Coordinates of C-alpha atoms in Angstrom, one line a residue:
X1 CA 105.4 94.9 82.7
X2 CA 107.2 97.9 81.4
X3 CA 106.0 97.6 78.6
X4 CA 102.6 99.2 79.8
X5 CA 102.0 102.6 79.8
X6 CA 99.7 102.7 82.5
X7 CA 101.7 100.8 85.1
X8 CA 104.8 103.1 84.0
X9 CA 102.4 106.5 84.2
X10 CA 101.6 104.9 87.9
X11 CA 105.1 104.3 88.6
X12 CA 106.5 107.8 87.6
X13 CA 103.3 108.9 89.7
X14 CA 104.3 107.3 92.7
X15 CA 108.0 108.0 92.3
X16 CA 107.0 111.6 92.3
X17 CA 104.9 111.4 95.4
X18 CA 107.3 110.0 97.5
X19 CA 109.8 112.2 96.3
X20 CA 107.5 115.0 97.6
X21 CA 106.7 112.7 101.1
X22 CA 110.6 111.9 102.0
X23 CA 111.6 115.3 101.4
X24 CA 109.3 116.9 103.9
X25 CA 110.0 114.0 106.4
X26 CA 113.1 116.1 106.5
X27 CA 112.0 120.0 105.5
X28 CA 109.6 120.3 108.1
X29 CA 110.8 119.5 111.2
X30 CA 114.4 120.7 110.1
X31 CA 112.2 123.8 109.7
X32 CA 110.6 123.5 113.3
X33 CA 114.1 122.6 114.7
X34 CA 116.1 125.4 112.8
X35 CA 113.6 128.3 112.6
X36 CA 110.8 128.0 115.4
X37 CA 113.6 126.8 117.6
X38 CA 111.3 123.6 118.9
X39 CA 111.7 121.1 121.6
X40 CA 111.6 117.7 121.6
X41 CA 108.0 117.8 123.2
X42 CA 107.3 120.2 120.6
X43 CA 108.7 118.3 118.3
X44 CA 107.2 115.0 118.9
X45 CA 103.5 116.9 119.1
X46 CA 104.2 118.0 115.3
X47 CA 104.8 114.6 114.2
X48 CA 101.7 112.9 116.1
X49 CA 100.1 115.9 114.5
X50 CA 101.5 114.8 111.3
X51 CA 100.8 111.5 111.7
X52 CA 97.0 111.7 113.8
X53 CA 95.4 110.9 110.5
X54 CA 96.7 107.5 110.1
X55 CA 95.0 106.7 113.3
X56 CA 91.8 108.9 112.5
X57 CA 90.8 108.2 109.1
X58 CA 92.9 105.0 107.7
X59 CA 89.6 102.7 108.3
X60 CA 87.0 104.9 107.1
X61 CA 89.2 105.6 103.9
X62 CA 90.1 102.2 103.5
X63 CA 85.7 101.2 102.9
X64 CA 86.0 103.7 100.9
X65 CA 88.1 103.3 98.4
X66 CA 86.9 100.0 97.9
X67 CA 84.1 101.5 96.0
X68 CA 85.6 104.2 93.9
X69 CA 88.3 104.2 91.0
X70 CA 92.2 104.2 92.6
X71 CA 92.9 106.7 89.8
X72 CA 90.6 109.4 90.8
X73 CA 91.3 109.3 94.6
X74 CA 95.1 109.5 94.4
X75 CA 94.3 112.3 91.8
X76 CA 92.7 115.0 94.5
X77 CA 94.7 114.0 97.0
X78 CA 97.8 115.0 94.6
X79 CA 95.9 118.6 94.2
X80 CA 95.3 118.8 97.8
X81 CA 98.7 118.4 98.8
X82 CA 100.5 120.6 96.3
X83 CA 98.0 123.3 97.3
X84 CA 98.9 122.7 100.9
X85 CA 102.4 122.8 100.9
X86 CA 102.1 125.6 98.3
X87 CA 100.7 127.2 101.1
X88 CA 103.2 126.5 103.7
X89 CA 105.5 127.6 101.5
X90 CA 104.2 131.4 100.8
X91 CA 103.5 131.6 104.6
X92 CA 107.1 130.4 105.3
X93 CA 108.2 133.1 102.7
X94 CA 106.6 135.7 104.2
X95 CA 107.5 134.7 108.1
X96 CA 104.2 134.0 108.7
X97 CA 104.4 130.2 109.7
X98 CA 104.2 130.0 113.2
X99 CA 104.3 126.5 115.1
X100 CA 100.2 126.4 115.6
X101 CA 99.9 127.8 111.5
X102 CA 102.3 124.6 110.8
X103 CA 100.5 122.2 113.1
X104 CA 97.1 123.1 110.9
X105 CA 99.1 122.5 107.4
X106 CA 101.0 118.8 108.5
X107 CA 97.5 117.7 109.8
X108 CA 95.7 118.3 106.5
X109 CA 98.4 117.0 104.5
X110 CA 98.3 114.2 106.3
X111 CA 94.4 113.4 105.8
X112 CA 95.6 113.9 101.8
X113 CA 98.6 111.5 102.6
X114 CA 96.0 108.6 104.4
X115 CA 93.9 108.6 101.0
X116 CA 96.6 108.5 98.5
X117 CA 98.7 105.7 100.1
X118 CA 95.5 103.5 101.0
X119 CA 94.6 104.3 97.1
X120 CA 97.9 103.9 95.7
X121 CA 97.8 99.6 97.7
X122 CA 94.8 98.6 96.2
X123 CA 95.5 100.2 92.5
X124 CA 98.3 97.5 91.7
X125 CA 95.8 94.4 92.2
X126 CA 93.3 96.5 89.3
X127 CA 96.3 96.9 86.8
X128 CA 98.3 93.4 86.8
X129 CA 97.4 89.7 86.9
X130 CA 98.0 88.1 90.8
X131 CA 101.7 86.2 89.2
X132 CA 102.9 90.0 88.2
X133 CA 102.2 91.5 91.9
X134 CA 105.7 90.4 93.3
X135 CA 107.3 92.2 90.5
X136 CA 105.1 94.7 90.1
X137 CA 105.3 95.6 93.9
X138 CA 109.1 95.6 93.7
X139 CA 109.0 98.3 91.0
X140 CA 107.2 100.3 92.5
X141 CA 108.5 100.0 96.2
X142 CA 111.5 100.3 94.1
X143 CA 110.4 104.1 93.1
X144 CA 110.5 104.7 96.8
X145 CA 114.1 103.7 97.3
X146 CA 114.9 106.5 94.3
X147 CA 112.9 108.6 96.1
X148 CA 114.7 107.8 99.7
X149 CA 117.8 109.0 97.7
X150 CA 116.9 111.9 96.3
X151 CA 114.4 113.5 98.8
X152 CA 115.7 113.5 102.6
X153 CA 119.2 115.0 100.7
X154 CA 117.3 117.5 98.6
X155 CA 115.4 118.7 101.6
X156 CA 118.1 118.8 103.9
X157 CA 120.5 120.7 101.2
X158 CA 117.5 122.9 100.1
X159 CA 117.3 124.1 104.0
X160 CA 120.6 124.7 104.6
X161 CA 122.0 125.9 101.1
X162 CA 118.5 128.2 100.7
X163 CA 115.6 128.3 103.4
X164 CA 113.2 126.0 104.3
X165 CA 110.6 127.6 102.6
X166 CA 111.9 126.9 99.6
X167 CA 112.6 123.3 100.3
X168 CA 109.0 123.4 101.1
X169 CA 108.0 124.1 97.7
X170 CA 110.0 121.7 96.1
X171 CA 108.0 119.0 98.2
X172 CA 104.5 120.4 96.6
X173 CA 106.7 120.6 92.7
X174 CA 106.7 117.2 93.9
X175 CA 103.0 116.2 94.4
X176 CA 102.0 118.1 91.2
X177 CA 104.5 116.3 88.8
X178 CA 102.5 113.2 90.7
X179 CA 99.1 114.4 89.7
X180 CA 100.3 115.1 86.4
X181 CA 101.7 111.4 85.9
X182 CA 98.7 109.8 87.8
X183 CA 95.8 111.5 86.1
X184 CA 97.6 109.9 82.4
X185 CA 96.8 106.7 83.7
X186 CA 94.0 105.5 80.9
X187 CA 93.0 101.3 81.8
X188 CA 89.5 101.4 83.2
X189 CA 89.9 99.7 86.9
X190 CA 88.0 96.5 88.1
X191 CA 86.1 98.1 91.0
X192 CA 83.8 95.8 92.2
X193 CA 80.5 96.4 91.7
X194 CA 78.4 98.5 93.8
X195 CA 75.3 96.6 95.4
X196 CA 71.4 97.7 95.2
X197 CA 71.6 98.4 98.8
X198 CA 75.4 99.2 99.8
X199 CA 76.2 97.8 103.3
X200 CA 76.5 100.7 105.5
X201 CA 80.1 102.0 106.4
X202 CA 80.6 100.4 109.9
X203 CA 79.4 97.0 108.6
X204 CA 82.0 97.6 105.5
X205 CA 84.7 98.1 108.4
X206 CA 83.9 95.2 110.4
X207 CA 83.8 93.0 107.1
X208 CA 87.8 94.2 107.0
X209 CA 88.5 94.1 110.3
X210 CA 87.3 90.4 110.5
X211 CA 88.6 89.0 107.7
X212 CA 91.9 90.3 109.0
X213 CA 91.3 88.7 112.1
X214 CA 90.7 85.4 110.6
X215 CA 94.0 84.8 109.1
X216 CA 96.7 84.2 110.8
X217 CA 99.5 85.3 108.5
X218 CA 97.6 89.0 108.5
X219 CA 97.2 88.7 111.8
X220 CA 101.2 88.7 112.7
X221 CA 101.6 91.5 109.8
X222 CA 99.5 93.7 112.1
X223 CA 101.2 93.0 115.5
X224 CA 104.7 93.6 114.2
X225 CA 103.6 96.5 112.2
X226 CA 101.7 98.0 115.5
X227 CA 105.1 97.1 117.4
X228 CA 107.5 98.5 114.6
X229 CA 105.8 101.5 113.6
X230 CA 105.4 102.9 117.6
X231 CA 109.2 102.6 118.2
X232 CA 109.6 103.4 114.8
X233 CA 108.1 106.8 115.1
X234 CA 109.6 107.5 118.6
X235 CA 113.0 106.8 117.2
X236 CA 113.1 108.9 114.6
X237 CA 111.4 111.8 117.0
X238 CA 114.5 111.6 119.0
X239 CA 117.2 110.8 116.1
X240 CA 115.7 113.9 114.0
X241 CA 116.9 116.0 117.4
X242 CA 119.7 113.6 118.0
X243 CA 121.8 114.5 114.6
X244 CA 121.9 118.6 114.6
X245 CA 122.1 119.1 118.8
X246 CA 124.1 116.0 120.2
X247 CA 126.3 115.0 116.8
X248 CA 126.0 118.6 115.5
X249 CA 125.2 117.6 112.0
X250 CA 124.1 120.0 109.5
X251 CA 121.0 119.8 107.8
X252 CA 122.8 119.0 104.6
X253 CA 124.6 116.1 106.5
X254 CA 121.2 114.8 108.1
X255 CA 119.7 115.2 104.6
X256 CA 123.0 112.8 103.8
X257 CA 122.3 110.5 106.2
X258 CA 118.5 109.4 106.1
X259 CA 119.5 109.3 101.9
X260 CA 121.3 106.3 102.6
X261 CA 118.6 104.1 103.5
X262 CA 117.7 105.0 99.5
X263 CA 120.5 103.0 97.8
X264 CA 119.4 100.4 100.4
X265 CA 116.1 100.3 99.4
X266 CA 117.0 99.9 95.7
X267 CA 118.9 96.6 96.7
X268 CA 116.1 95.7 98.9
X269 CA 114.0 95.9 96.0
X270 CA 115.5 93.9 93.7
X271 CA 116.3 91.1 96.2
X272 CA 112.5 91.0 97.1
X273 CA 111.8 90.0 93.9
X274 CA 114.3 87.0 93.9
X275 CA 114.8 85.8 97.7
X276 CA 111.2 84.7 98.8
X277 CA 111.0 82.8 96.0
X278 CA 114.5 80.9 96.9
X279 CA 114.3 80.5 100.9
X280 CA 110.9 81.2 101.5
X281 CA 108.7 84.5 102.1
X282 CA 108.3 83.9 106.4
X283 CA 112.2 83.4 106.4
X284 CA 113.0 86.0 104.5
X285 CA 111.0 88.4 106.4
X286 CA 111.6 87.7 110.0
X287 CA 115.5 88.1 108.8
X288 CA 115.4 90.9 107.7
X289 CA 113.2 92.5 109.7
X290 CA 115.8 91.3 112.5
X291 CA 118.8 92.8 110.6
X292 CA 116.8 96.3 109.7
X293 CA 115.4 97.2 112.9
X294 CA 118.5 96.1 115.0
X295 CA 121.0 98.5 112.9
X296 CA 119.8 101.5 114.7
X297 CA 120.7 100.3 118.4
X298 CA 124.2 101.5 116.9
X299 CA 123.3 104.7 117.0
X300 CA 123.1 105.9 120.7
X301 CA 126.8 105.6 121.2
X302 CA 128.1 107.8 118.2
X303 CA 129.8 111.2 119.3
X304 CA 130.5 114.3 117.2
X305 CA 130.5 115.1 113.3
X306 CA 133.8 113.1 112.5
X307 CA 134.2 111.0 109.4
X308 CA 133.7 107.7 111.0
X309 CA 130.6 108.9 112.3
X310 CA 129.0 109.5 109.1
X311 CA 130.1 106.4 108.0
X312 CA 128.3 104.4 110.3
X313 CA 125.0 106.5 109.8
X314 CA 125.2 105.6 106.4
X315 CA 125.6 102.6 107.0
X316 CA 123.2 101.6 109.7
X317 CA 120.5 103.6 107.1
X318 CA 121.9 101.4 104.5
X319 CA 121.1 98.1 106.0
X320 CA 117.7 99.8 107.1
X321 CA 117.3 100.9 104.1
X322 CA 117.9 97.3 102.2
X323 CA 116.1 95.3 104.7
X324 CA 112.9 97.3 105.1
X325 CA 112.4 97.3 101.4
X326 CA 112.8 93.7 101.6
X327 CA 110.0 93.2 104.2
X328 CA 108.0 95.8 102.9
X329 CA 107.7 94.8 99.3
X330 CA 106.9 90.9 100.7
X331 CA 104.8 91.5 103.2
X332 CA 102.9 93.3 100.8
X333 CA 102.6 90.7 98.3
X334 CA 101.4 88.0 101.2
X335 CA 98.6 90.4 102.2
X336 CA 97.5 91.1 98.5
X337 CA 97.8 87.4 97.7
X338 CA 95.6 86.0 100.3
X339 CA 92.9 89.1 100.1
X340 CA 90.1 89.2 97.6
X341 CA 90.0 92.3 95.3
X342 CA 86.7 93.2 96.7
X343 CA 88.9 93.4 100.3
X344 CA 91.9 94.9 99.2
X345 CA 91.7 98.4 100.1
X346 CA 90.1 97.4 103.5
X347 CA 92.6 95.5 104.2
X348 CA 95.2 97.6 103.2
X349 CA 93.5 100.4 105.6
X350 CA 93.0 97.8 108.3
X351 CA 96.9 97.2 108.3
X352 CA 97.6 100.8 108.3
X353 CA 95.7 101.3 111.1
X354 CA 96.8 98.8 113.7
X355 CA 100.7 99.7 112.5
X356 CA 101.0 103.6 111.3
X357 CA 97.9 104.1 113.8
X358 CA 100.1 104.4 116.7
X359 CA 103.0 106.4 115.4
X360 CA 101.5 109.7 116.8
X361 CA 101.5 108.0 120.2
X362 CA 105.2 106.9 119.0
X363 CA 105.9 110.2 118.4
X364 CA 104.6 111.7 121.6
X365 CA 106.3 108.6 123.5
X366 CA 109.8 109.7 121.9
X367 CA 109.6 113.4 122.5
X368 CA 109.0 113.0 126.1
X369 CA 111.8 110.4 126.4
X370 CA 114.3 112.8 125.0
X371 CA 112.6 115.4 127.3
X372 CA 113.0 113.7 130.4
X373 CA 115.8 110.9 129.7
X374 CA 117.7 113.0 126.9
X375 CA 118.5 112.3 123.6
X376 CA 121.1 109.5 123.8
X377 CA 119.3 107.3 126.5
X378 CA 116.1 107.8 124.8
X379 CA 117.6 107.2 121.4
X380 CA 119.1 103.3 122.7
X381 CA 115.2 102.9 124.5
X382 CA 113.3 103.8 121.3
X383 CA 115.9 101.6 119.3
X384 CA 116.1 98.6 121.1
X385 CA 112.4 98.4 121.2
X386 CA 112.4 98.2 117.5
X387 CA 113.7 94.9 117.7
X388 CA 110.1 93.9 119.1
X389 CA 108.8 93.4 115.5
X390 CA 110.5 90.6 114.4
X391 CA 110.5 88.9 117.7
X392 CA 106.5 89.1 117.1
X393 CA 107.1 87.8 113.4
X394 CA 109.4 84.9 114.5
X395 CA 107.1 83.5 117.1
X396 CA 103.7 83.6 114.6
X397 CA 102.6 81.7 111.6
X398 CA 104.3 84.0 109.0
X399 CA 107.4 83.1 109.4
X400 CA 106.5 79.3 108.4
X401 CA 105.2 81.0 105.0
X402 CA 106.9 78.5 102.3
X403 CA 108.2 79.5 99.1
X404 CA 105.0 79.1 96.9
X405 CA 101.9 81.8 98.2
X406 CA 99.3 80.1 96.1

């Protein structure tokens, strides 16, 4: 497989990307935290903000990117978000990003985000033969896990060691070194073909909605992702306020600490592409979906900026690290193995939406949590209901998914 240029121009492309994404998970609010001197209501507003797209746009984007070329949609939305956070960055420079000016910038980027990432699931099934996808999927989630390394420590240091508005402009070096790898990409993509008479965009939905509906291994990816991604989202609201005010980390040390889930997700990625195979892709899931989501409950009772406590936040993002990748990458090769390529981006949006869709709520739920509750009591809440995901998985049809998906 690496032996093809195109797949390795798409790799470098999405490596790149998520580089530019996992830093600003960590430049941004840093800079809302550090320099606007936010709340945790605040706070949590920014990320729904950040994150309203997902529940906005992923459905519409997902009927249409069935019908256009992968290549070109990840392209623009490349451009779009190098000349956002170029932006942000000049404002930032010149003192002129206020709350409501960054509000405006997240949101946009996060339309660009929705397109690329709905894009970027469906371009693997153009490019490789259905008996490459596990692997294929694995490489590339794997780009993520060097990316989880490099960019929440980059950002973090950036802010800290510089200002955030130059760690804001290494997240938009970021997206253009993606455009620039993605745009190489040469194969000419199997779009289906478009009818006489295209069905209208609702009925295009609905044909996505329902086929999702109709199978019952989909249908369990959608309930855990809904559950994971809401606590998900209202955990890290409170644990990005959590590390600097109650443990009195420095952004450097946060930046440290999310890392760690990168080395995890390297491992994670090279054990997806061995494990389903050897005890079964519903086993391995619901495992370590259990093992992933319940690290974090060990959080809530750390105290101070000693040594042990940064050993245990690597640790905890370690595991997370290791065992998200693990689900990700073979959850991901169940959904593209039972959808048809016709279906894949639909699909792909259709799962975004019922899971990421509610991480603005998430968000919201977790900055008024910390508001009201405070950090630590709303840090063990938001934790513990993590642990709803692979409950739901355990108790559905995928987790009797055999070794063989054919």
């Amino acid at each position: 497989m690496w032996r093809d240029r195109d797949f390795r121009r798409l790799w470098l492309g999405q490596t790149a990307s998520q580089l530019g994404e996992q830093s600003s998970l960590v430049v941004l609010p840093l800079f809302a935290v550090l320099t606007l001197d936010v709340g945790a209501g605040q706070l949590g507003v920014l990320r729904a903000v950040e994150q309203a797209p997902i529940l906005l746009l992923s459905l519409l984007v997902g009927a249409w990117v069935d019908s256009w070329r992968t290549r070109t949609v990840m392209v623009v939305a490349d451009v779009g978000r190098t000349l956002v956070l170029g932006a942000a960055a000049v404002a930032g420079l010149l003192n002129w990003l206020s709350l409501p000016a960054l509000f405006v910038l997240v949101f946009v980027a996060g339309v660009l985000s929705v397109f690329f990432d709905v894009a970027y699931q469906a371009s693997l099934v153009r490019l490789v033969t259905s008996d490459q996808l596990v692997r294929g999927n694995s490489a590339l989630e794997g780009s993520r896990s060097a990316a989880q390394i490099g960019g929440p420590a980059l950002g973090g240091a950036l802010v800290t060691l510089l200002s955030a508005p130059v760690a804001v402009a290494s997240s938009a070096l970021f997206f253009a070194l993606s455009f620039l790898s993605v745009r190489r990409v040469r194969r000419t993509e199997s779009v289906p073909e478009r009818p006489e008479r295209p069905a209208r965009v609702w009925r295009r939905i609905h044909d996505g909605l329902r086929f999702v509906a109709g199978d019952s291994s989909l249908r369990a990816v959608c309930l855990a992702a809904a559950a994971f991604q809401f606590f998900f989202a209202a955990t890290m609201t409170v644990y990005l306020l959590f590390l600097p005010r109650e443990l009195h980390l420095s952004g450097t040390a946060v930046g440290l600490a999310l890392a760690a889930t990168g080395p995890g997700a390297l491992v994670g990625a090279v054990l997806a592409a061995r494990l389903p195979g050897r005890f079964g892709y519903g086993r391995v899931i619901v495992v370590a979906a259990a093992l992933g989501d319940g690290a974090f409950v060990c959080v809530p009772v750390l105290h101070g900026p000693s040594a042990t406590t940064m050993a245990v936040l690597l640790a905890v993002n370690f595991v997370f690290g290791t065992a998200g990748q693990l689900v990700n990458v073979t959850v991901m090769a169940v959904r593209q193995a039972v959808t048809p390529h016709g279906l894949q981006g639909r699909v792909a949006a259709t799962i975004t939406f019922a899971g990421m869709g509610l991480t603005p709520l998430g968000s919201l739920f977790g900055g008024l949590l910390a508001q009201e509750w405070g950090l630590r009591t709303g840090l063990l809440v938001t934790a513990v209901g993590m642990v709803l995901s692979p409950v739901v998985m355990a108790l559905s049809p995928l987790a009797r998914l055999g070794r063989d998906l054919g």
